[in-house]
């Protein structure tokens, strides 16, 4: 890169990480597909699990090395304004793509609640053009309600009574996860989850302010609190899932309510775990390696943006999955 | 220049962070996929040459149809456009490289793995995906062959590749324009890609969501797409087309950009209506998010929805028309010559418009009850995709190949390639309008006798068209190996920063930001 | 490849003679047909009108746009026009070519909306027919009348594989067509049992997706007697190309007597149920049932298609316990293409086909099951 002026442009040397990363992704998904098929009894060969494992190990390793290189470059002063801007843009639009990913699931939720279930349940919608025959001929007995406590198949009495091919037997749920009424408010886990996550968004912001003031100790404390709150959320969510499965009989298999519920909260939970790990890494970097300066800390900023994003998704979840 | 830094050997390609190398990789990869998808199309056409089952079994025929669609869309057209973006955007905006060069390499290398996985399903028990490139549930869930799991994950990582690629393009365009290159001065190819990249970031994650839901339904007992559990198979179609319709514009907008670069060059006249071209592209992109259900007019949507989607779809003809009219106005009173890129570009405008017209006919909801799922639809989308997207790419290759490799292609051979393709494709796809209107459904391996004649013509055309693409490969190889040296400008006084660099351009395109003058930026 | 020279010559001959027979509605299926058929309902003619209208709009615009281009390509070629003009913007031109197309489109939108709302008006029908798509056949059920039956492709596989000649209705023939009266508003309630299908009869301009678990509605009022043919119009798996639709439109009187005859047959079948049959009788009947119902998947030789459809030769079920065999045929297997035939076939046919399977292709079980046993099996399951 000799001829280039690093003040303006920096182009990294060739690197073997990207192609190894692609390989890791391939091994991961190929292994995952084989493993999943194995669970369903249709695997082409039985060693999918090992491939998956190898892929994940490689993935994490390359991820680590890649970020290390990026950090080293930054510390070496190679990251000029332009590179920094590229990272900022990259992170912002990555988060946007995540938003769209969740949008798909929220769309599915809105669709089944407003179209599919009312239609099956024979309730003319507000547009007045949904036909009753679906309900009268195929699903007579199904009641439109949300959460859907009884699947259409259960409502008409099992597989042999009607024509529709199904995915299997449905069990449960016995109770919904929704707002239990004001009486149960304070023992209602989702409320506490909301409190925890909203608080953590504040604490990470406070940590950021302290970082800008170069107050390292306070940074350590507030960021640490954020990580702890993240872990708390995950634990609470675990308890919630445990209850759903064991007490309420609500599972992925219990019809569209269970499916959308676990899909949305599950992917959100996964993102919280990722976010917590990222924040933990930031904490380690700042406390142990002494990274970040008041003016140069994009890694931290990106992590906090991600965390805010996860928080916003939860608020939507709280409203659309739990309350409404 | 920094020739000494020029890495060589296989590692140059595996580990590269250079936008030109990566662009080249993308282009070659997409051409390979074009041949693979094309061979599948030829299997389809060979079976359809005559009524009756001769060559393949129905189930294999369905696998061919599905894989042909998937490979052409995700393997041929999209990577080709990303390849063009990689090569040209830095050159056009005066940047040394893409904004995130390592990520760029990752975006590319995901693809060979993804397509390896997708193609490997052909050899799995139960066969490859056989549910159409639109993979409607429940044929693609409950009733799918086991290989569907690999298909799902292949889509996941392809999507990741597209998203990362688009992020890179956006970051490059937003952050690396040379001083003086304001947004409203960017060449239209950059503009169309800028907008395309947004479309990609917005819809690829939705597709990822759709296949994830499939995975849940197939393997984990979910009921998204099963009425028995309270879901709805039609939900799948809504989500798919929310992705799918913007996707078809993803496959055409960059080609619009290419046409907007080529037509002014060979008309020797500035592009007419630069600003309205930009606004039209943006409107098309915006509208593309609210028209998706025109693929679903017959699924039994509420009447208002039929009306809404019919109207919004029809309205897309307006901004698209603006683009067509602007190109014609650019040609008007120019001083035109018809070198190969121009031939492809002009054919693009004409034949794409024909495809657009049939699109407009499909948009008339009541009439779509007759057209839907017939060869009329197949005719429509091949007209917008083959002389649309593919001709756009061909035009771009002829236009910029001398810049890329510093060698001039053989004009005579280029013209032969053009005319063979032009004739071949019209013979292939025009009769499909007729059989479609007469009532031939799509995705069938065998058909009633009344459709026999036109199908035979179609098949003959397909082989002609296919053969001409092998000829194209020959032309490109000949140019790279034996072509005459090309000048920096290549053409008569072309417009844009890329022509200020030598042919081929130095390894790092612009080591110092160029000074953008009015002579280089659009509009003139 | 099997492209034989004679056929090639034959087709070239036909192509040259270019016999173009205009769209007609009746039995003839014209070759070289270029356009959409007008059909035999008011709606189908409205749609044809819309189709022609938008086609002409496109043709006119196309002539203008391509005309301008060609003129320019000729006149403004460098050999004629050395110096290019330099204009590159004109506000009013842009306004004009934005608004004029928009107005044209709005004008097209209005009649389209009117037609589509008529198509959606399924109220006040005279006859209701429940149409259910199966892999790969249609089931018709006259609601309120005790009549229902399946309609299968009847083109022999020899014709498909080029061993026999192909007749004029190649791929468009069924064993039992749907019969409907003229001049009555017939409502089709369309659904599916397994995957998506679409019920399409071009002459009625009725095409409606058949969606498992949902019922879509469409209607037709047929104005001319005749036999109308269509095909499944949604990819539904292997034999999507082989599930045609045939509708016979007859006068009201004819329809009534057909219906009465149909009901009589149904009643007769019921009496057969209580009878005992011999092994030979069952196997003979079973073979027919097998060929019409099971062969598409399990193959004529019972070997199925590896990876997709299991073999029935010497397997644990077809040479195992009778009850398991009855169970899988009657109840199908959830989540596979193996349907629950208990709701599709009569107990007698079920008994016959099961007996056949146990005694064909070298499955020499020698045992049999009677219709009455099947009926009992189904009843027990309902308890
Ligand atoms: C590059 C890809 C591409 C592009 C650009 C388009 C462009 C358009 N498409 Fe197409 N389409 C596909 C790819 C594409 N399509 C594919 C792949 C499918 C099938 C998917 C599948 O099922 O497998 C499909 C299917 C499809 C359908 C569903 C058909 C069916 O399944 O029943 C419809 C229905 O409305 C439609 C409409 C349109 C319209 C209105 C446009 C418009 O954008 C066209 C606008 C252009 C013009 C109209 C011409 C120029 C304009 C003028 C000269 C101005 C004046 C004109 C007038 C006022 C008439 N398309
Ligand atoms: C950009 C997209 C694209 C492109 C370029 C094409 C190109 C072609 N397509 Fe296709 N097509 C689709 C997208 C595309 N298609 C989609 C989305 C579908 C819908 C799928 C579905 O229903 O799910 C479809 C469906 C489709 C069908 C309908 C199938 C059915 O309904 O059953 C047919 C039928 O004729 C067809 C034909 C062709 C032909 C003849 C070409 C030709 O242009 C191909 C040209 C041929 C070649 C390029 C081959 C050249 C190579 C050689 C001659 C040999 C050399 C070989 C090696 C060295 C390996 N396509
Ligand atoms: Cu049934 Cu296609
Ligand atoms: Cu579309």
PDB file of C-alpha atoms and ligand atoms in Angstrom, chain B residues 34-36 38-39 41-42 44-45 48 61 65-66 68-69 72-73 77 132-134 251 375 378 381-382 385-386 390 428-429 432 442-444 462 465-467 469-470, ligand 2:
ATOM      1  CA  UNK B  34     -25.531 -19.086 -16.022  1.00  0.00           C
ATOM      2  CA  UNK B  35     -24.277 -22.084 -17.957  1.00  0.00           C
ATOM      3  CA  UNK B  36     -25.384 -24.518 -15.271  1.00  0.00           C
ATOM      4  CA  UNK B  38     -28.917 -22.734 -18.800  1.00  0.00           C
ATOM      5  CA  UNK B  39     -28.196 -26.422 -19.188  1.00  0.00           C
ATOM      6  CA  UNK B  41     -33.278 -24.861 -19.033  1.00  0.00           C
ATOM      7  CA  UNK B  42     -32.164 -26.919 -21.996  1.00  0.00           C
ATOM      8  CA  UNK B  44     -36.631 -28.485 -19.702  1.00  0.00           C
ATOM      9  CA  UNK B  45     -36.854 -27.395 -23.312  1.00  0.00           C
ATOM     10  CA  UNK B  48     -40.983 -30.014 -23.915  1.00  0.00           C
ATOM     11  CA  UNK B  61     -38.470 -32.220 -14.411  1.00  0.00           C
ATOM     12  CA  UNK B  65     -37.504 -26.142 -13.138  1.00  0.00           C
ATOM     13  CA  UNK B  66     -36.826 -25.306  -9.520  1.00  0.00           C
ATOM     14  CA  UNK B  68     -33.101 -23.492 -13.044  1.00  0.00           C
ATOM     15  CA  UNK B  69     -35.094 -20.655 -11.489  1.00  0.00           C
ATOM     16  CA  UNK B  72     -30.497 -18.131 -12.632  1.00  0.00           C
ATOM     17  CA  UNK B  73     -31.874 -15.699 -10.080  1.00  0.00           C
ATOM     18  CA  UNK B  77     -28.058 -12.498 -12.324  1.00  0.00           C
ATOM     19  CA  UNK B 132     -40.542 -24.352  -7.781  1.00  0.00           C
ATOM     20  CA  UNK B 133     -38.247 -21.419  -7.143  1.00  0.00           C
ATOM     21  CA  UNK B 134     -41.124 -19.826  -5.228  1.00  0.00           C
ATOM     22  CA  UNK B 251     -32.516  -7.910 -10.995  1.00  0.00           C
ATOM     23  CA  UNK B 375     -46.755 -19.767 -20.031  1.00  0.00           C
ATOM     24  CA  UNK B 378     -43.206 -17.448 -18.222  1.00  0.00           C
ATOM     25  CA  UNK B 381     -40.626 -12.828 -16.929  1.00  0.00           C
ATOM     26  CA  UNK B 382     -38.196 -14.202 -19.457  1.00  0.00           C
ATOM     27  CA  UNK B 385     -35.026 -11.226 -17.329  1.00  0.00           C
ATOM     28  CA  UNK B 386     -33.246 -12.507 -20.410  1.00  0.00           C
ATOM     29  CA  UNK B 390     -28.997 -10.769 -19.033  1.00  0.00           C
ATOM     30  CA  UNK B 428     -37.685 -19.087 -27.668  1.00  0.00           C
ATOM     31  CA  UNK B 429     -39.824 -16.773 -25.657  1.00  0.00           C
ATOM     32  CA  UNK B 432     -44.719 -18.700 -25.032  1.00  0.00           C
ATOM     33  CA  UNK B 442     -46.441 -23.647 -16.446  1.00  0.00           C
ATOM     34  CA  UNK B 443     -44.323 -26.198 -14.582  1.00  0.00           C
ATOM     35  CA  UNK B 444     -45.634 -29.184 -16.510  1.00  0.00           C
ATOM     36  CA  UNK B 462     -33.591 -22.212 -26.777  1.00  0.00           C
ATOM     37  CA  UNK B 465     -29.757 -19.059 -27.727  1.00  0.00           C
ATOM     38  CA  UNK B 466     -27.814 -21.469 -25.545  1.00  0.00           C
ATOM     39  CA  UNK B 467     -25.274 -22.090 -28.253  1.00  0.00           C
ATOM     40  CA  UNK B 469     -23.749 -18.028 -25.084  1.00  0.00           C
ATOM     41  CA  UNK B 470     -21.004 -20.583 -25.508  1.00  0.00           C
TER      42      UNK B 470
HETATM   43  C1  LIG D   2     -32.523 -14.590 -14.863  1.00  0.00           C
HETATM   44  C2  LIG D   2     -33.251 -15.586 -14.849  1.00  0.00           C
HETATM   45  C3  LIG D   2     -33.493 -16.565 -15.957  1.00  0.00           C
HETATM   46  C4  LIG D   2     -32.822 -16.810 -17.151  1.00  0.00           C
HETATM   47  C5  LIG D   2     -31.608 -16.111 -17.693  1.00  0.00           C
HETATM   48  C6  LIG D   2     -33.526 -17.883 -17.782  1.00  0.00           C
HETATM   49  C7  LIG D   2     -33.144 -18.425 -19.019  1.00  0.00           C
HETATM   50  C8  LIG D   2     -33.867 -19.404 -19.687  1.00  0.00           C
HETATM   51  N1  LIG D   2     -35.026 -20.005 -19.240  1.00  0.00           N
HETATM   52 FE1  LIG D   2     -35.923 -19.716 -17.470  1.00  0.00          FE
HETATM   53  N2  LIG D   2     -36.837 -19.407 -15.668  1.00  0.00           N
HETATM   54  C9  LIG D   2     -36.477 -18.494 -14.712  1.00  0.00           C
HETATM   55  C10 LIG D   2     -35.459 -17.562 -14.814  1.00  0.00           C
HETATM   56  C11 LIG D   2     -34.584 -17.495 -15.888  1.00  0.00           C
HETATM   57  N3  LIG D   2     -34.593 -18.279 -17.007  1.00  0.00           N
HETATM   58  C12 LIG D   2     -37.338 -18.602 -13.569  1.00  0.00           C
HETATM   59  C13 LIG D   2     -37.274 -17.757 -12.306  1.00  0.00           C
HETATM   60  C14 LIG D   2     -38.237 -19.621 -13.865  1.00  0.00           C
HETATM   61  C15 LIG D   2     -39.387 -20.136 -12.997  1.00  0.00           C
HETATM   62  C16 LIG D   2     -38.991 -21.367 -12.307  1.00  0.00           C
HETATM   63  C17 LIG D   2     -40.149 -21.962 -11.598  1.00  0.00           C
HETATM   64  O1  LIG D   2     -41.213 -22.148 -12.204  1.00  0.00           O
HETATM   65  O2  LIG D   2     -40.007 -22.243 -10.395  1.00  0.00           O
HETATM   66  C18 LIG D   2     -37.907 -20.104 -15.187  1.00  0.00           C
HETATM   67  C19 LIG D   2     -38.613 -21.117 -15.850  1.00  0.00           C
HETATM   68  C20 LIG D   2     -38.376 -21.495 -17.164  1.00  0.00           C
HETATM   69  C21 LIG D   2     -39.237 -22.335 -17.914  1.00  0.00           C
HETATM   70  C22 LIG D   2     -40.566 -22.886 -17.451  1.00  0.00           C
HETATM   71  C23 LIG D   2     -40.385 -24.171 -16.786  1.00  0.00           C
HETATM   72  C24 LIG D   2     -41.670 -24.694 -16.288  1.00  0.00           C
HETATM   73  O3  LIG D   2     -42.604 -23.931 -16.044  1.00  0.00           O
HETATM   74  O4  LIG D   2     -41.736 -25.919 -16.145  1.00  0.00           O
HETATM   75  C25 LIG D   2     -38.664 -22.500 -19.154  1.00  0.00           C
HETATM   76  C26 LIG D   2     -39.238 -23.300 -20.235  1.00  0.00           C
HETATM   77  O5  LIG D   2     -38.940 -23.163 -21.329  1.00  0.00           O
HETATM   78  C27 LIG D   2     -37.435 -21.745 -19.142  1.00  0.00           C
HETATM   79  C28 LIG D   2     -36.552 -21.651 -20.210  1.00  0.00           C
HETATM   80  C29 LIG D   2     -35.415 -20.856 -20.221  1.00  0.00           C
HETATM   81  C30 LIG D   2     -34.477 -20.834 -21.320  1.00  0.00           C
HETATM   82  C31 LIG D   2     -34.569 -21.633 -22.575  1.00  0.00           C
HETATM   83  C32 LIG D   2     -33.502 -19.923 -20.972  1.00  0.00           C
HETATM   84  C33 LIG D   2     -32.286 -19.568 -21.789  1.00  0.00           C
HETATM   85  O6  LIG D   2     -32.082 -18.185 -21.791  1.00  0.00           O
HETATM   86  C34 LIG D   2     -31.083 -20.296 -21.271  1.00  0.00           C
HETATM   87  C35 LIG D   2     -29.915 -20.148 -22.141  1.00  0.00           C
HETATM   88  C36 LIG D   2     -29.061 -21.391 -22.173  1.00  0.00           C
HETATM   89  C37 LIG D   2     -27.799 -21.434 -21.795  1.00  0.00           C
HETATM   90  C38 LIG D   2     -27.137 -20.261 -21.268  1.00  0.00           C
HETATM   91  C39 LIG D   2     -27.015 -22.701 -21.844  1.00  0.00           C
HETATM   92  C40 LIG D   2     -25.677 -22.556 -22.482  1.00  0.00           C
HETATM   93  C41 LIG D   2     -24.846 -23.761 -22.275  1.00  0.00           C
HETATM   94  C42 LIG D   2     -24.666 -24.755 -23.165  1.00  0.00           C
HETATM   95  C43 LIG D   2     -25.280 -24.789 -24.485  1.00  0.00           C
HETATM   96  C44 LIG D   2     -23.865 -25.938 -22.859  1.00  0.00           C
HETATM   97  C45 LIG D   2     -22.519 -25.673 -22.342  1.00  0.00           C
HETATM   98  C46 LIG D   2     -22.447 -26.207 -20.979  1.00  0.00           C
HETATM   99  C47 LIG D   2     -21.412 -26.171 -20.118  1.00  0.00           C
HETATM  100  C48 LIG D   2     -20.046 -25.779 -20.508  1.00  0.00           C
HETATM  101  C49 LIG D   2     -21.657 -26.511 -18.684  1.00  0.00           C
HETATM  102  N4  LIG D   2     -37.293 -21.146 -17.925  1.00  0.00           N
END
